PDB file of C-alpha atoms in Angstrom:
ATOM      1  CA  UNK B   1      39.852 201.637 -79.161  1.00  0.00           C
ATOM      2  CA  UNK B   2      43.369 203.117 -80.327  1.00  0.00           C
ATOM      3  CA  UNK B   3      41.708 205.596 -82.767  1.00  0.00           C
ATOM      4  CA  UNK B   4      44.174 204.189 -85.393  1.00  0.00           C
ATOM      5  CA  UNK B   5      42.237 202.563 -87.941  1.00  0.00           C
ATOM      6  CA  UNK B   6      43.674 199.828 -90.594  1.00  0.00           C
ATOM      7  CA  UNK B   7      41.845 198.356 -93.322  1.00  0.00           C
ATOM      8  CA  UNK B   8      41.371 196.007 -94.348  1.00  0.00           C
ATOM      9  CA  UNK B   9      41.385 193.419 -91.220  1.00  0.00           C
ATOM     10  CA  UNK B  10      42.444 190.312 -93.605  1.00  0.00           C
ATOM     11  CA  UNK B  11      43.542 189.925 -96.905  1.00  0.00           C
ATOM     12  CA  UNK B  12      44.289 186.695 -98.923  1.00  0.00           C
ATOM     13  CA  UNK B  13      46.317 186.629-101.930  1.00  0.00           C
ATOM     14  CA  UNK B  14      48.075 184.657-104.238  1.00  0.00           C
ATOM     15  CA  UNK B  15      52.095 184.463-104.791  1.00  0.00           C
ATOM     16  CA  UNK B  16      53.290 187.480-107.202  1.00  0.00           C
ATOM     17  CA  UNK B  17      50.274 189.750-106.891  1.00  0.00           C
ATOM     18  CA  UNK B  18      50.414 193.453-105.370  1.00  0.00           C
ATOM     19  CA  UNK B  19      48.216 194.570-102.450  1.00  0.00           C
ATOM     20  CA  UNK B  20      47.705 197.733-100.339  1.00  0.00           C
ATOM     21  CA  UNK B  21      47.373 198.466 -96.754  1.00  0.00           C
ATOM     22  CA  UNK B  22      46.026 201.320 -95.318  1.00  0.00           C
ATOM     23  CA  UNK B  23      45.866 203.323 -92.225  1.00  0.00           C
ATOM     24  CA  UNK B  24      44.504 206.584 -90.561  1.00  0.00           C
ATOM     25  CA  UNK B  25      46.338 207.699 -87.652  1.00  0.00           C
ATOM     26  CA  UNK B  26      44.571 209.223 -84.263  1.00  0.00           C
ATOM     27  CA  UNK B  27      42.938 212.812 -84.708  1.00  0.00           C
ATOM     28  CA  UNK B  28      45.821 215.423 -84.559  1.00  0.00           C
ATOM     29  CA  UNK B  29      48.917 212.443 -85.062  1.00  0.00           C
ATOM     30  CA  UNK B  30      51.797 213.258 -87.189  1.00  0.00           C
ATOM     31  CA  UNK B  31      53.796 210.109 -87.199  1.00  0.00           C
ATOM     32  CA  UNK B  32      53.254 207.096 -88.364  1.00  0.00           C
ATOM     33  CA  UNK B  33      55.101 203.903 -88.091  1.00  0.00           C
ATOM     34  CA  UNK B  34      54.351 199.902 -89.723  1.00  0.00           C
ATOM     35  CA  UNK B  35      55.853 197.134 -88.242  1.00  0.00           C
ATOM     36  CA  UNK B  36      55.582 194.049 -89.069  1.00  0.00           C
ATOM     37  CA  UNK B  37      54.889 190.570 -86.974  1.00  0.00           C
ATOM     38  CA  UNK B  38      55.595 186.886 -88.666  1.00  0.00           C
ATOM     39  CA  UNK B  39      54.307 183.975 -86.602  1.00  0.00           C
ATOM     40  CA  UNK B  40      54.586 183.996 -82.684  1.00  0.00           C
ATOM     41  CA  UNK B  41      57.824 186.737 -83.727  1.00  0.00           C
ATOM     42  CA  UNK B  42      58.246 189.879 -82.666  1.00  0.00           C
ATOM     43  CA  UNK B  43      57.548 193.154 -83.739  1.00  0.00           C
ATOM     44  CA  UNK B  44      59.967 194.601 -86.839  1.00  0.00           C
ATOM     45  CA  UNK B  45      59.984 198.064 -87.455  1.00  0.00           C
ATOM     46  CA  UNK B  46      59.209 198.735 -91.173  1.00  0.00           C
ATOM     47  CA  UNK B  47      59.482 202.239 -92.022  1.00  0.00           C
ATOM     48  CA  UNK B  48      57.939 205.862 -90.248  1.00  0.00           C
ATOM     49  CA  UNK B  49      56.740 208.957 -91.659  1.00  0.00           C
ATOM     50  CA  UNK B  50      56.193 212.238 -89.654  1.00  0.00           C
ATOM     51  CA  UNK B  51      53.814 214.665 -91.469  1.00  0.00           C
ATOM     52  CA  UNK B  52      54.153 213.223 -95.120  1.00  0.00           C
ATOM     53  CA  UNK B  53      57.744 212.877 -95.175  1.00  0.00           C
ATOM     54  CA  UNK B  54      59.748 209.393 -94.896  1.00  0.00           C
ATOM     55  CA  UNK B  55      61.398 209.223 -91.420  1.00  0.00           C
ATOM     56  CA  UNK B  56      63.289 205.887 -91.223  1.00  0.00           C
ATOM     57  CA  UNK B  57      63.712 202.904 -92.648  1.00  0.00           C
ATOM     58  CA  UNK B  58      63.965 199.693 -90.501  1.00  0.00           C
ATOM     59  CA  UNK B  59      64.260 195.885 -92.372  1.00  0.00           C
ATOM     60  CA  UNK B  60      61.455 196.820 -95.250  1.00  0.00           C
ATOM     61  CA  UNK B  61      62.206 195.283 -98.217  1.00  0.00           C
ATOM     62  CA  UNK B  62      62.650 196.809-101.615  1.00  0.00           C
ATOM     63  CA  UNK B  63      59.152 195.376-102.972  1.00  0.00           C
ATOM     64  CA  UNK B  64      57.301 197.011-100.153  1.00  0.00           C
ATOM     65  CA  UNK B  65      56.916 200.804-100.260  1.00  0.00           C
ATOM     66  CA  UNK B  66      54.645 203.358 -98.110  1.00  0.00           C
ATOM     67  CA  UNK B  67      53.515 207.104 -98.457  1.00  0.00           C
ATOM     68  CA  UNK B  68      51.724 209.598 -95.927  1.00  0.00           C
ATOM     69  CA  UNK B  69      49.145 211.431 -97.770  1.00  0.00           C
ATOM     70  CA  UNK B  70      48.263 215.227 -96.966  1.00  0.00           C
ATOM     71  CA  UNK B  71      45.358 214.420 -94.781  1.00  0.00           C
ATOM     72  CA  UNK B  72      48.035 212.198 -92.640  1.00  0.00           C
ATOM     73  CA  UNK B  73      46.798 208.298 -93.271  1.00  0.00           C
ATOM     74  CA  UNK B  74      49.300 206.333 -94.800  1.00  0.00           C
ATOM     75  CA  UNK B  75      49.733 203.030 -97.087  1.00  0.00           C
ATOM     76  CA  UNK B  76      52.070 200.482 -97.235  1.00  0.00           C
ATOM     77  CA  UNK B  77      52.001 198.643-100.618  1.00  0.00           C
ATOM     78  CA  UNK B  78      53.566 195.215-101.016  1.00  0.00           C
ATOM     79  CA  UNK B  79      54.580 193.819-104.730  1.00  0.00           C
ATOM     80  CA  UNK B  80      55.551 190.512-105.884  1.00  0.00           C
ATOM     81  CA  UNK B  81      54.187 188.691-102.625  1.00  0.00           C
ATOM     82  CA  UNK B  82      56.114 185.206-101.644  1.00  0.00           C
ATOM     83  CA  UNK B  83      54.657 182.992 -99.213  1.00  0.00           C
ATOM     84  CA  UNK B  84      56.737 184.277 -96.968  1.00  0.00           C
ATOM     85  CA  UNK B  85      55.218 187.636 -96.775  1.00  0.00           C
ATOM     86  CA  UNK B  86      52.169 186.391 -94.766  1.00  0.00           C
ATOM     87  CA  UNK B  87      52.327 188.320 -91.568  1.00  0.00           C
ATOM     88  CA  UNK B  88      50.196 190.476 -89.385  1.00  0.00           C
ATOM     89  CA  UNK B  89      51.017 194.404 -89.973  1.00  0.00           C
ATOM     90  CA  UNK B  90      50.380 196.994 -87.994  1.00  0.00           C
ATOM     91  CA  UNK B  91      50.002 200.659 -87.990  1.00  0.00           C
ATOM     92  CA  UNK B  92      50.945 203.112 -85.235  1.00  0.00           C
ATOM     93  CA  UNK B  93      50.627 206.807 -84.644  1.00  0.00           C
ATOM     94  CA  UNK B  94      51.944 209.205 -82.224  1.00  0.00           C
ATOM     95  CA  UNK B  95      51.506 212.762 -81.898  1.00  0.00           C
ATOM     96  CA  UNK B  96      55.189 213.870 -82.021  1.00  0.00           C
ATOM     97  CA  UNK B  97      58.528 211.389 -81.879  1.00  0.00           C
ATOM     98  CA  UNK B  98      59.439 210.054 -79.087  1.00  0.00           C
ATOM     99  CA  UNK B  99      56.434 209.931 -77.520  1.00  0.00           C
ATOM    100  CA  UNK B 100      53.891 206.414 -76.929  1.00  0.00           C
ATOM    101  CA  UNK B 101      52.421 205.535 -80.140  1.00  0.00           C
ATOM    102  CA  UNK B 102      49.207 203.785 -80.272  1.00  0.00           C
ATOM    103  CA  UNK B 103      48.680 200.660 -82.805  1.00  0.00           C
ATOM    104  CA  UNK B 104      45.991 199.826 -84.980  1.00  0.00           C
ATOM    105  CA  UNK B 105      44.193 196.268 -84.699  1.00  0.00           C
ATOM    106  CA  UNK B 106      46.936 195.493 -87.344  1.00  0.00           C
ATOM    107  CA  UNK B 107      45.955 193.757 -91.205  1.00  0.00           C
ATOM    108  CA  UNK B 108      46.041 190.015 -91.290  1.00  0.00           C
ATOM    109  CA  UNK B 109      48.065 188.957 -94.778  1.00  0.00           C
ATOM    110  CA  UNK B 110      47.774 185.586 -95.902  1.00  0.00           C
ATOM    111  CA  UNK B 111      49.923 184.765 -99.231  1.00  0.00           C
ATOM    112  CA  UNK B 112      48.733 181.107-100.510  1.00  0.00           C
TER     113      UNK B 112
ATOM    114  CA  UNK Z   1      71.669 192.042 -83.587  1.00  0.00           C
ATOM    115  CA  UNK Z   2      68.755 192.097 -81.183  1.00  0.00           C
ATOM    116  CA  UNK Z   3      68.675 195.545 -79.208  1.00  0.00           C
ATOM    117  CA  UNK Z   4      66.355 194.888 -77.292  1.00  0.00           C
ATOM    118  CA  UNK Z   5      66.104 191.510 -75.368  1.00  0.00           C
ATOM    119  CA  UNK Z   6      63.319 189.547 -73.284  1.00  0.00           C
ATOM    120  CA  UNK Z   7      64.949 186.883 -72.600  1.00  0.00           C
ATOM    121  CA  UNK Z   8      62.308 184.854 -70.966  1.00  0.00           C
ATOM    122  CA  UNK Z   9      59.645 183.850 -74.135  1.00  0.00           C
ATOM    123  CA  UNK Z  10      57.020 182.941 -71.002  1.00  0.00           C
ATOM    124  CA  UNK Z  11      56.316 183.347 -67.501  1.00  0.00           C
ATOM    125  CA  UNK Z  12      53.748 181.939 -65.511  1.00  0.00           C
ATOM    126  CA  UNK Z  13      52.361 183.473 -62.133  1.00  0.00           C
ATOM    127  CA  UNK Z  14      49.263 182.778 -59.894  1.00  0.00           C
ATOM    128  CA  UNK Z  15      46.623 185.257 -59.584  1.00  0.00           C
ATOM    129  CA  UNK Z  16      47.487 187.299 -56.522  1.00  0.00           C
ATOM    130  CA  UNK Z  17      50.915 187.580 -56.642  1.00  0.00           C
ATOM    131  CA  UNK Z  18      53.864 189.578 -58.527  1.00  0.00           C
ATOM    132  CA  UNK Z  19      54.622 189.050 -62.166  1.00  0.00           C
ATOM    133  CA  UNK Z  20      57.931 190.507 -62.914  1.00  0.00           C
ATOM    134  CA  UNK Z  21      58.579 190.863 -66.365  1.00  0.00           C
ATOM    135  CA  UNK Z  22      62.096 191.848 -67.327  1.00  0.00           C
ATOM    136  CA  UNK Z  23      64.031 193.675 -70.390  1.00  0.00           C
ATOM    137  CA  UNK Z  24      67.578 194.610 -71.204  1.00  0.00           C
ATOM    138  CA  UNK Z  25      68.944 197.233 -74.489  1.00  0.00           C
ATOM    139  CA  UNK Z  26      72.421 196.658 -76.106  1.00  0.00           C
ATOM    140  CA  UNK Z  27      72.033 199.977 -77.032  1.00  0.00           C
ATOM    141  CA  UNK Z  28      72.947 203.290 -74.747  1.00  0.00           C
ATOM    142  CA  UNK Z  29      71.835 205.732 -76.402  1.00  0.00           C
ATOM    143  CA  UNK Z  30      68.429 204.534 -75.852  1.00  0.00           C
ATOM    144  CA  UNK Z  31      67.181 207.140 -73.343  1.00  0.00           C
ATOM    145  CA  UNK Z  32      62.883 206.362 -73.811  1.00  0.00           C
ATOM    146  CA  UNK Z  33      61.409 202.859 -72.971  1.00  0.00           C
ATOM    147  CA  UNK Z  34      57.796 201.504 -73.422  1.00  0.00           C
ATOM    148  CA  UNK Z  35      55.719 198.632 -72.407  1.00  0.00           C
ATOM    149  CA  UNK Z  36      53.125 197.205 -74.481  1.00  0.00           C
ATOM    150  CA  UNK Z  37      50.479 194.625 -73.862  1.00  0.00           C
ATOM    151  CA  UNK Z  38      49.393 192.687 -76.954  1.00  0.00           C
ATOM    152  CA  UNK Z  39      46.170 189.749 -76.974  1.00  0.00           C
ATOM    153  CA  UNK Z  40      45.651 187.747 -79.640  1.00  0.00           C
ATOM    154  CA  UNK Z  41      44.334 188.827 -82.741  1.00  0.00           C
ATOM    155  CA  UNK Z  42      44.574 192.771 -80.965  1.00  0.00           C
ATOM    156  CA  UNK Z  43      47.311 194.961 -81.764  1.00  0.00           C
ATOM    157  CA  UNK Z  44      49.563 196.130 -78.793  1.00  0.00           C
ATOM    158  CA  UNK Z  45      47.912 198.375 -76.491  1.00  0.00           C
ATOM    159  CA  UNK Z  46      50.492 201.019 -74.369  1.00  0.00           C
ATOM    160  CA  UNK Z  47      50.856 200.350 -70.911  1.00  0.00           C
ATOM    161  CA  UNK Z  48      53.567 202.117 -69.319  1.00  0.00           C
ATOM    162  CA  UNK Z  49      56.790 204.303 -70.378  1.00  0.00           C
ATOM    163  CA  UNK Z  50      59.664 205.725 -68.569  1.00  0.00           C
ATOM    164  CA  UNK Z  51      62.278 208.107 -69.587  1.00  0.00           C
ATOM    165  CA  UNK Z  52      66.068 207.843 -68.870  1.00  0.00           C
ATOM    166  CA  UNK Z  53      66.164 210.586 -66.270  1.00  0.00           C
ATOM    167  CA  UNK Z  54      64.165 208.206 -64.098  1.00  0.00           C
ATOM    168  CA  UNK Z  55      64.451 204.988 -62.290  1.00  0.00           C
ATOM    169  CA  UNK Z  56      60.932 204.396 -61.632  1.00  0.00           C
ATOM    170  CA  UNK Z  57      57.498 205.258 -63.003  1.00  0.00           C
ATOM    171  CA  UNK Z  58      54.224 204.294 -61.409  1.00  0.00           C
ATOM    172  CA  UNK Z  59      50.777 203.386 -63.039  1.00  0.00           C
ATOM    173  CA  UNK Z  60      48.298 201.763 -60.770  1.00  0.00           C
ATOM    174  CA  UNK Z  61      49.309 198.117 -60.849  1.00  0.00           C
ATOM    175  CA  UNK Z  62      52.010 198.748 -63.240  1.00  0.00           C
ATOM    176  CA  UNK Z  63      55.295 199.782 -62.362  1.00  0.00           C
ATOM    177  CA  UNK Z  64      58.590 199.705 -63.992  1.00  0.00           C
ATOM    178  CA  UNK Z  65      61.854 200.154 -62.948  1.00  0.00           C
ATOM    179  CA  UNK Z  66      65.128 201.458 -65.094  1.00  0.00           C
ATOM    180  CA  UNK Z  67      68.793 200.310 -63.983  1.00  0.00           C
ATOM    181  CA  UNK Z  68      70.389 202.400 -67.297  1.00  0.00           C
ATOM    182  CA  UNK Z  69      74.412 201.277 -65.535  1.00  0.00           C
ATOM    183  CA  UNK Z  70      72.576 197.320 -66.209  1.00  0.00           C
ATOM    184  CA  UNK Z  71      70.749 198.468 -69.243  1.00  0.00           C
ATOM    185  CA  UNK Z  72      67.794 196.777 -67.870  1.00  0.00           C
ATOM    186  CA  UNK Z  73      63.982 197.528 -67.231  1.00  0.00           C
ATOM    187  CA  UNK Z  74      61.520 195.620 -65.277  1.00  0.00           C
ATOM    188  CA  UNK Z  75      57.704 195.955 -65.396  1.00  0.00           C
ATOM    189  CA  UNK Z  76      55.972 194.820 -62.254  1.00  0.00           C
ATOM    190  CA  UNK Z  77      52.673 193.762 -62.131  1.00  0.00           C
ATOM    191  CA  UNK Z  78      50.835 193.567 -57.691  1.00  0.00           C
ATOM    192  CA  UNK Z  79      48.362 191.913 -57.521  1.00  0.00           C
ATOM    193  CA  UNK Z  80      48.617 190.098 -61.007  1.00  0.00           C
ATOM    194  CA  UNK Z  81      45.280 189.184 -62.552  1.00  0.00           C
ATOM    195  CA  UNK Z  82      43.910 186.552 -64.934  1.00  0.00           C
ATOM    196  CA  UNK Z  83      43.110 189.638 -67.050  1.00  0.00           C
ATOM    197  CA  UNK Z  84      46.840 190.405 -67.284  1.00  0.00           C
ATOM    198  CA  UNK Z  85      47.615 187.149 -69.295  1.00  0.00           C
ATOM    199  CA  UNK Z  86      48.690 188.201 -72.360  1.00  0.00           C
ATOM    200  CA  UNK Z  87      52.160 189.196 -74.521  1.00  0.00           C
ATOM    201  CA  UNK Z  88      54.107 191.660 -72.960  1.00  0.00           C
ATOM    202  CA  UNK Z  89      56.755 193.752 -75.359  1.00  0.00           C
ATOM    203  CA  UNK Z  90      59.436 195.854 -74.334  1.00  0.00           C
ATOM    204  CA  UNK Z  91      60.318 199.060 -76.696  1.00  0.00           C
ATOM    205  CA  UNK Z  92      62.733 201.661 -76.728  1.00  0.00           C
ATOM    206  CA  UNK Z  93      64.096 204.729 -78.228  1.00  0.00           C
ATOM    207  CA  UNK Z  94      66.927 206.911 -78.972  1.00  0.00           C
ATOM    208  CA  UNK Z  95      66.610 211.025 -78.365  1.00  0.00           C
ATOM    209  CA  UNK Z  96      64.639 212.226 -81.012  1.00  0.00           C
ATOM    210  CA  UNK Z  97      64.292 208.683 -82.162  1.00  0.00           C
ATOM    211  CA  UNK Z  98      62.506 207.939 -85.595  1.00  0.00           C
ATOM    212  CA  UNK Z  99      61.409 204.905 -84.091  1.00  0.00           C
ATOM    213  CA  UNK Z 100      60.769 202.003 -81.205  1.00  0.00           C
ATOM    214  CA  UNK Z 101      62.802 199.194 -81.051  1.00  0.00           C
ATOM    215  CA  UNK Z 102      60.530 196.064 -79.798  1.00  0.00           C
ATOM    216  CA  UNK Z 103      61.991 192.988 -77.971  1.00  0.00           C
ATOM    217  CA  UNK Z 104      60.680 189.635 -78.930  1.00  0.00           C
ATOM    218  CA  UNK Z 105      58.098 190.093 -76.021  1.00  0.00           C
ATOM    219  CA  UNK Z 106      57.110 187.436 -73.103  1.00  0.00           C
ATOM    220  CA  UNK Z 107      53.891 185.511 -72.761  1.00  0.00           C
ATOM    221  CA  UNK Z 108      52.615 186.431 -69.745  1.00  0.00           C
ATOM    222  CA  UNK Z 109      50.151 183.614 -67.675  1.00  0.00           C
ATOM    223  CA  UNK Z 110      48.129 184.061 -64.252  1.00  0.00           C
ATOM    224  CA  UNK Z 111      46.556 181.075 -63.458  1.00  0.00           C
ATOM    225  CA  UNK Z 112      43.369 181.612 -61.105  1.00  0.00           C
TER     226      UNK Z 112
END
């Protein structure tokens, strides 16, 4: 067990509707990063946030957003969903930058 | 432009013997590098880092190696184990880097 903890595990949704992901980093974590995995691809880095504030910005589009609450968990929302948004996503945390972060069990999208 | 290449998308190795998995960055100002392990269905668990002011770092049955003049890592697993099969990902990072760049990652078999 990572101690990072997304929710929900799957989610199945139609074409044009909105969902949210959410995660809660390891006790004591400031950063947080999503990525994002497509089919048998590798992982792309989405965006990061280091105690509430936006970090960087990797290849997230402009329909998907995330914030990092006070109490340090984060959400990524996506809008408008196309088929082409079913992925896997995962959350990560690490305690400072630069250092190992540790990934969540990740959030199984499925856009029919 | 990929950063961050594996160029091998599998490897197979018999239990017992050496799996060398290898990595190489476009990018030289990456100075902190990262393996990951990832099973199916898991997200990818942390397995070994090394910084740039090293050439080798040593976990157990894990070691990897950094040639920064090649811009290439290696992770070396002795003795490999059925256990080990799984998808291996490469990550790095600049100084103070906002985030980890993955590579594609190689699918690692040991056959018994």
């Amino acid at each position: 067990d990572s101690g990072v903890t997304q929710t929900p595990k799957h989610l199945i949704t139609a074409t044009g509707q909105r969902v949210t992901l959410r995660c809660s980093p390891r006790s004591g974590d400031l950063s947080v990063y999503w990525y994002q995995q497509s089919l048998d691809q590798g992982l792309q880095f989405l965006i990061q946030y280091y105690n509430g504030e936006e970090r960087a910005k990797g290849n997230i589009l402009e329909r998907f957003s995330a914030q990092q609450f006070p109490d340090l968990h984060s959400e990524l929302n996506l809008s408008s969903l196309e088929l082409g948004d079913s992925a896997l996503y995962f959350c990560a945390s690490s305690s400072t930058v630069n250092t190992e972060a540790f990934f969540g069990q990740g959030t199984r999208l499925t856009v029919v | 432009d990929q950063q961050v290449k594996q160029n091998s998308p599998s490897l197979s190795v018999q239990e017992g013997r050496i799996s060398i998995l290898n990595c190489d960055y476009t990018n030289s100002m990456f100075d902190y590098f990262l393996w990951y392990k990832k099973y199916p269905a898991e997200g990818p668990t942390f397995l070994i880092s090394i910084s740039s002011i090293k050439d080798k770092n040593e976990d157990g049955r894990f070691t990897v190696f950094l040639n920064k003049s090649a811009k290439h890592l290696s992770l070396h697993i002795v003795p490999s184990q059925p256990g080990d099969s799984a998808v291996y990902f490469c990550a790095a990072s600049e100084p103070y880097g906002q985030n980890f760049v993955f590579g594609p990652g190689t699918r690692l078999s040991v056959l018994p």
